PDB file of C-alpha atoms in Angstrom:
ATOM      1  CA  MET A  18     109.399  59.484 133.517  1.00  0.00           C
ATOM      2  CA  ASN A  19     106.013  61.150 133.951  1.00  0.00           C
ATOM      3  CA  ARG A  20     107.609  63.443 136.587  1.00  0.00           C
ATOM      4  CA  ILE A  21     109.576  65.213 133.858  1.00  0.00           C
ATOM      5  CA  LYS A  22     106.300  66.120 132.133  1.00  0.00           C
ATOM      6  CA  GLU A  23     104.719  67.212 135.455  1.00  0.00           C
ATOM      7  CA  LEU A  24     107.735  69.372 136.308  1.00  0.00           C
ATOM      8  CA  ARG A  25     107.807  70.883 132.897  1.00  0.00           C
ATOM      9  CA  ASN A  26     104.128  71.772 133.084  1.00  0.00           C
ATOM     10  CA  GLU A  27     104.587  73.236 136.604  1.00  0.00           C
ATOM     11  CA  LYS A  28     107.278  75.489 135.233  1.00  0.00           C
ATOM     12  CA  GLY A  29     105.206  76.414 132.204  1.00  0.00           C
ATOM     13  CA  LEU A  30     107.862  75.178 129.846  1.00  0.00           C
ATOM     14  CA  MET A  31     107.550  73.574 126.401  1.00  0.00           C
ATOM     15  CA  GLN A  32     109.380  70.427 125.446  1.00  0.00           C
ATOM     16  CA  SER A  33     111.506  72.653 123.217  1.00  0.00           C
ATOM     17  CA  ASP A  34     112.568  74.699 126.234  1.00  0.00           C
ATOM     18  CA  VAL A  35     113.710  71.645 128.053  1.00  0.00           C
ATOM     19  CA  ALA A  36     115.376  70.243 125.031  1.00  0.00           C
ATOM     20  CA  LYS A  37     117.364  73.441 124.554  1.00  0.00           C
ATOM     21  CA  TYR A  38     118.462  73.510 128.192  1.00  0.00           C
ATOM     22  CA  ILE A  39     119.679  69.906 128.307  1.00  0.00           C
ATOM     23  CA  GLY A  40     121.083  69.942 124.787  1.00  0.00           C
ATOM     24  CA  LYS A  41     118.864  67.224 123.382  1.00  0.00           C
ATOM     25  CA  SER A  42     116.126  67.053 120.770  1.00  0.00           C
ATOM     26  CA  GLU A  43     112.537  67.866 121.511  1.00  0.00           C
ATOM     27  CA  ARG A  44     111.623  64.391 120.365  1.00  0.00           C
ATOM     28  CA  LEU A  45     113.972  62.869 122.892  1.00  0.00           C
ATOM     29  CA  VAL A  46     112.324  64.922 125.679  1.00  0.00           C
ATOM     30  CA  GLY A  47     109.042  63.453 124.563  1.00  0.00           C
ATOM     31  CA  PHE A  48     110.548  59.948 124.766  1.00  0.00           C
ATOM     32  CA  TYR A  49     111.709  60.695 128.341  1.00  0.00           C
ATOM     33  CA  GLU A  50     108.241  61.979 129.293  1.00  0.00           C
ATOM     34  CA  ASN A  51     106.564  58.905 127.870  1.00  0.00           C
ATOM     35  CA  GLY A  52     109.006  56.422 129.403  1.00  0.00           C
ATOM     36  CA  GLU A  53     110.241  55.295 126.022  1.00  0.00           C
ATOM     37  CA  ARG A  54     113.806  56.275 126.790  1.00  0.00           C
ATOM     38  CA  ASP A  55     115.733  56.866 130.040  1.00  0.00           C
ATOM     39  CA  PRO A  56     117.952  59.953 130.392  1.00  0.00           C
ATOM     40  CA  ASN A  57     121.625  59.357 131.097  1.00  0.00           C
ATOM     41  CA  THR A  58     123.333  60.667 134.225  1.00  0.00           C
ATOM     42  CA  ASP A  59     124.427  63.943 132.703  1.00  0.00           C
ATOM     43  CA  THR A  60     120.873  64.599 131.450  1.00  0.00           C
ATOM     44  CA  LEU A  61     119.393  63.794 134.824  1.00  0.00           C
ATOM     45  CA  LEU A  62     121.735  66.308 136.421  1.00  0.00           C
ATOM     46  CA  LYS A  63     120.713  68.989 133.959  1.00  0.00           C
ATOM     47  CA  LEU A  64     117.037  68.222 134.459  1.00  0.00           C
ATOM     48  CA  SER A  65     117.628  68.411 138.210  1.00  0.00           C
ATOM     49  CA  GLU A  66     119.152  71.847 137.830  1.00  0.00           C
ATOM     50  CA  LEU A  67     116.471  73.074 135.495  1.00  0.00           C
ATOM     51  CA  PHE A  68     113.575  72.040 137.728  1.00  0.00           C
ATOM     52  CA  ASP A  69     115.485  72.584 141.015  1.00  0.00           C
ATOM     53  CA  VAL A  70     114.615  69.101 142.317  1.00  0.00           C
ATOM     54  CA  SER A  71     116.623  66.085 143.287  1.00  0.00           C
ATOM     55  CA  VAL A  72     117.558  63.452 140.781  1.00  0.00           C
ATOM     56  CA  ASP A  73     115.877  60.944 143.084  1.00  0.00           C
ATOM     57  CA  TYR A  74     112.580  62.890 142.698  1.00  0.00           C
ATOM     58  CA  ILE A  75     112.870  62.789 138.880  1.00  0.00           C
ATOM     59  CA  LEU A  76     113.499  59.054 139.072  1.00  0.00           C
ATOM     60  CA  GLY A  77     110.572  58.476 141.385  1.00  0.00           C
ATOM     61  CA  LYS A  78     112.817  57.196 144.253  1.00  0.00           C
ATOM     62  CA  SER A  79     111.833  60.055 146.540  1.00  0.00           C
ATOM     63  CA  ASP A  80     108.785  62.242 147.020  1.00  0.00           C
ATOM     64  CA  SER A  81     110.946  65.112 148.239  1.00  0.00           C
ATOM     65  CA  LYS A  82     111.537  67.705 145.547  1.00  0.00           C
ATOM     66  CA  ASP A  83     114.248  69.419 147.697  1.00  0.00           C
ATOM     67  CA  SER A  84     117.411  69.257 145.532  1.00  0.00           C
ATOM     68  CA  LYS A  85     119.552  70.137 148.576  1.00  0.00           C
ATOM     69  CA  SER A  86     118.221  67.419 150.846  1.00  0.00           C
ATOM     70  CA  VAL A  87     119.556  63.950 150.231  1.00  0.00           C
ATOM     71  CA  ASN A  88     118.445  60.879 152.069  1.00  0.00           C
ATOM     72  CA  LEU A  89     121.648  58.845 152.029  1.00  0.00           C
ATOM     73  CA  ASN A  90     119.766  55.653 153.042  1.00  0.00           C
ATOM     74  CA  ASP A  91     117.889  55.775 149.685  1.00  0.00           C
ATOM     75  CA  ILE A  92     120.886  56.488 147.498  1.00  0.00           C
ATOM     76  CA  ASP A  93     122.153  53.775 145.249  1.00  0.00           C
ATOM     77  CA  ILE A  94     125.846  54.633 145.821  1.00  0.00           C
ATOM     78  CA  ALA A  95     126.920  52.957 142.619  1.00  0.00           C
ATOM     79  CA  PHE A  96     124.454  55.075 140.543  1.00  0.00           C
ATOM     80  CA  ALA A  97     124.959  58.357 142.417  1.00  0.00           C
ATOM     81  CA  SER A  98     128.745  58.283 142.330  1.00  0.00           C
ATOM     82  CA  GLY A  99     129.550  56.177 139.374  1.00  0.00           C
ATOM     83  CA  ILE A 100     131.935  53.982 141.329  1.00  0.00           C
ATOM     84  CA  ARG A 101     130.355  50.511 141.184  1.00  0.00           C
ATOM     85  CA  GLY A 102     133.539  48.707 142.202  1.00  0.00           C
ATOM     86  CA  LEU A 103     133.576  49.766 145.848  1.00  0.00           C
ATOM     87  CA  ASN A 104     133.238  47.028 148.457  1.00  0.00           C
ATOM     88  CA  LYS A 105     130.736  47.368 151.356  1.00  0.00           C
ATOM     89  CA  GLU A 106     133.348  48.876 153.677  1.00  0.00           C
ATOM     90  CA  ASN A 107     134.350  51.614 151.179  1.00  0.00           C
ATOM     91  CA  GLN A 108     130.689  52.288 150.407  1.00  0.00           C
ATOM     92  CA  LYS A 109     130.056  52.841 154.157  1.00  0.00           C
ATOM     93  CA  THR A 110     133.084  55.134 154.272  1.00  0.00           C
ATOM     94  CA  LEU A 111     131.826  57.147 151.331  1.00  0.00           C
ATOM     95  CA  LYS A 112     128.387  57.418 152.846  1.00  0.00           C
ATOM     96  CA  ASN A 113     129.907  58.740 156.071  1.00  0.00           C
ATOM     97  CA  ILE A 114     131.906  61.267 154.151  1.00  0.00           C
ATOM     98  CA  MET A 115     128.830  62.414 152.214  1.00  0.00           C
ATOM     99  CA  GLU A 116     126.815  62.720 155.483  1.00  0.00           C
ATOM    100  CA  GLY A 117     129.609  64.794 156.982  1.00  0.00           C
ATOM    101  CA  LEU A 118     129.786  67.087 153.991  1.00  0.00           C
ATOM    102  CA  LEU A 119     126.066  67.646 153.987  1.00  0.00           C
ATOM    103  CA  ALA A 120     126.060  68.422 157.746  1.00  0.00           C
ATOM    104  CA  LYS A 121     128.914  70.874 157.250  1.00  0.00           C
ATOM    105  CA  GLN A 122     127.108  72.568 154.345  1.00  0.00           C
ATOM    106  CA  GLU A 123     123.866  72.829 156.415  1.00  0.00           C
ATOM    107  CA  LEU A 124     125.823  74.601 159.204  1.00  0.00           C
ATOM    108  CA  GLU A 125     127.433  76.989 156.682  1.00  0.00           C
ATOM    109  CA  ASP A 126     124.043  77.736 155.164  1.00  0.00           C
ATOM    110  CA  GLU A 127     122.551  78.416 158.641  1.00  0.00           C
ATOM    111  CA  LYS A 128     125.414  80.868 159.358  1.00  0.00           C
ATOM    112  CA  LYS A 129     124.604  82.745 156.082  1.00  0.00           C
ATOM    113  CA  ASP A 130     120.974  83.168 157.074  1.00  0.00           C
TER     114      ASP A 130
END
């Protein structure tokens, strides 16, 4: 998880700052940075909020830091949604719903600007 350390340094934060924000110990943040431990889903979401990047960027699955842009072709639906039991047809339906919601949100954001 070297991206966590890179992001922390870019923001000028100490490990203690990150630990306080995510509600974990400073030592555990060090483990995340050194790849000795993997953050759970809740922690990944908090890190994503703190650094204003996508979870995929933190995980190294994407080179896009944009937390609002999601490439649905790269999403592991089971990981992203926590619903591993969906069959292929329902996964496709969920993907279509997500794409529709993102498109709707983009239109709403454009109207605000």
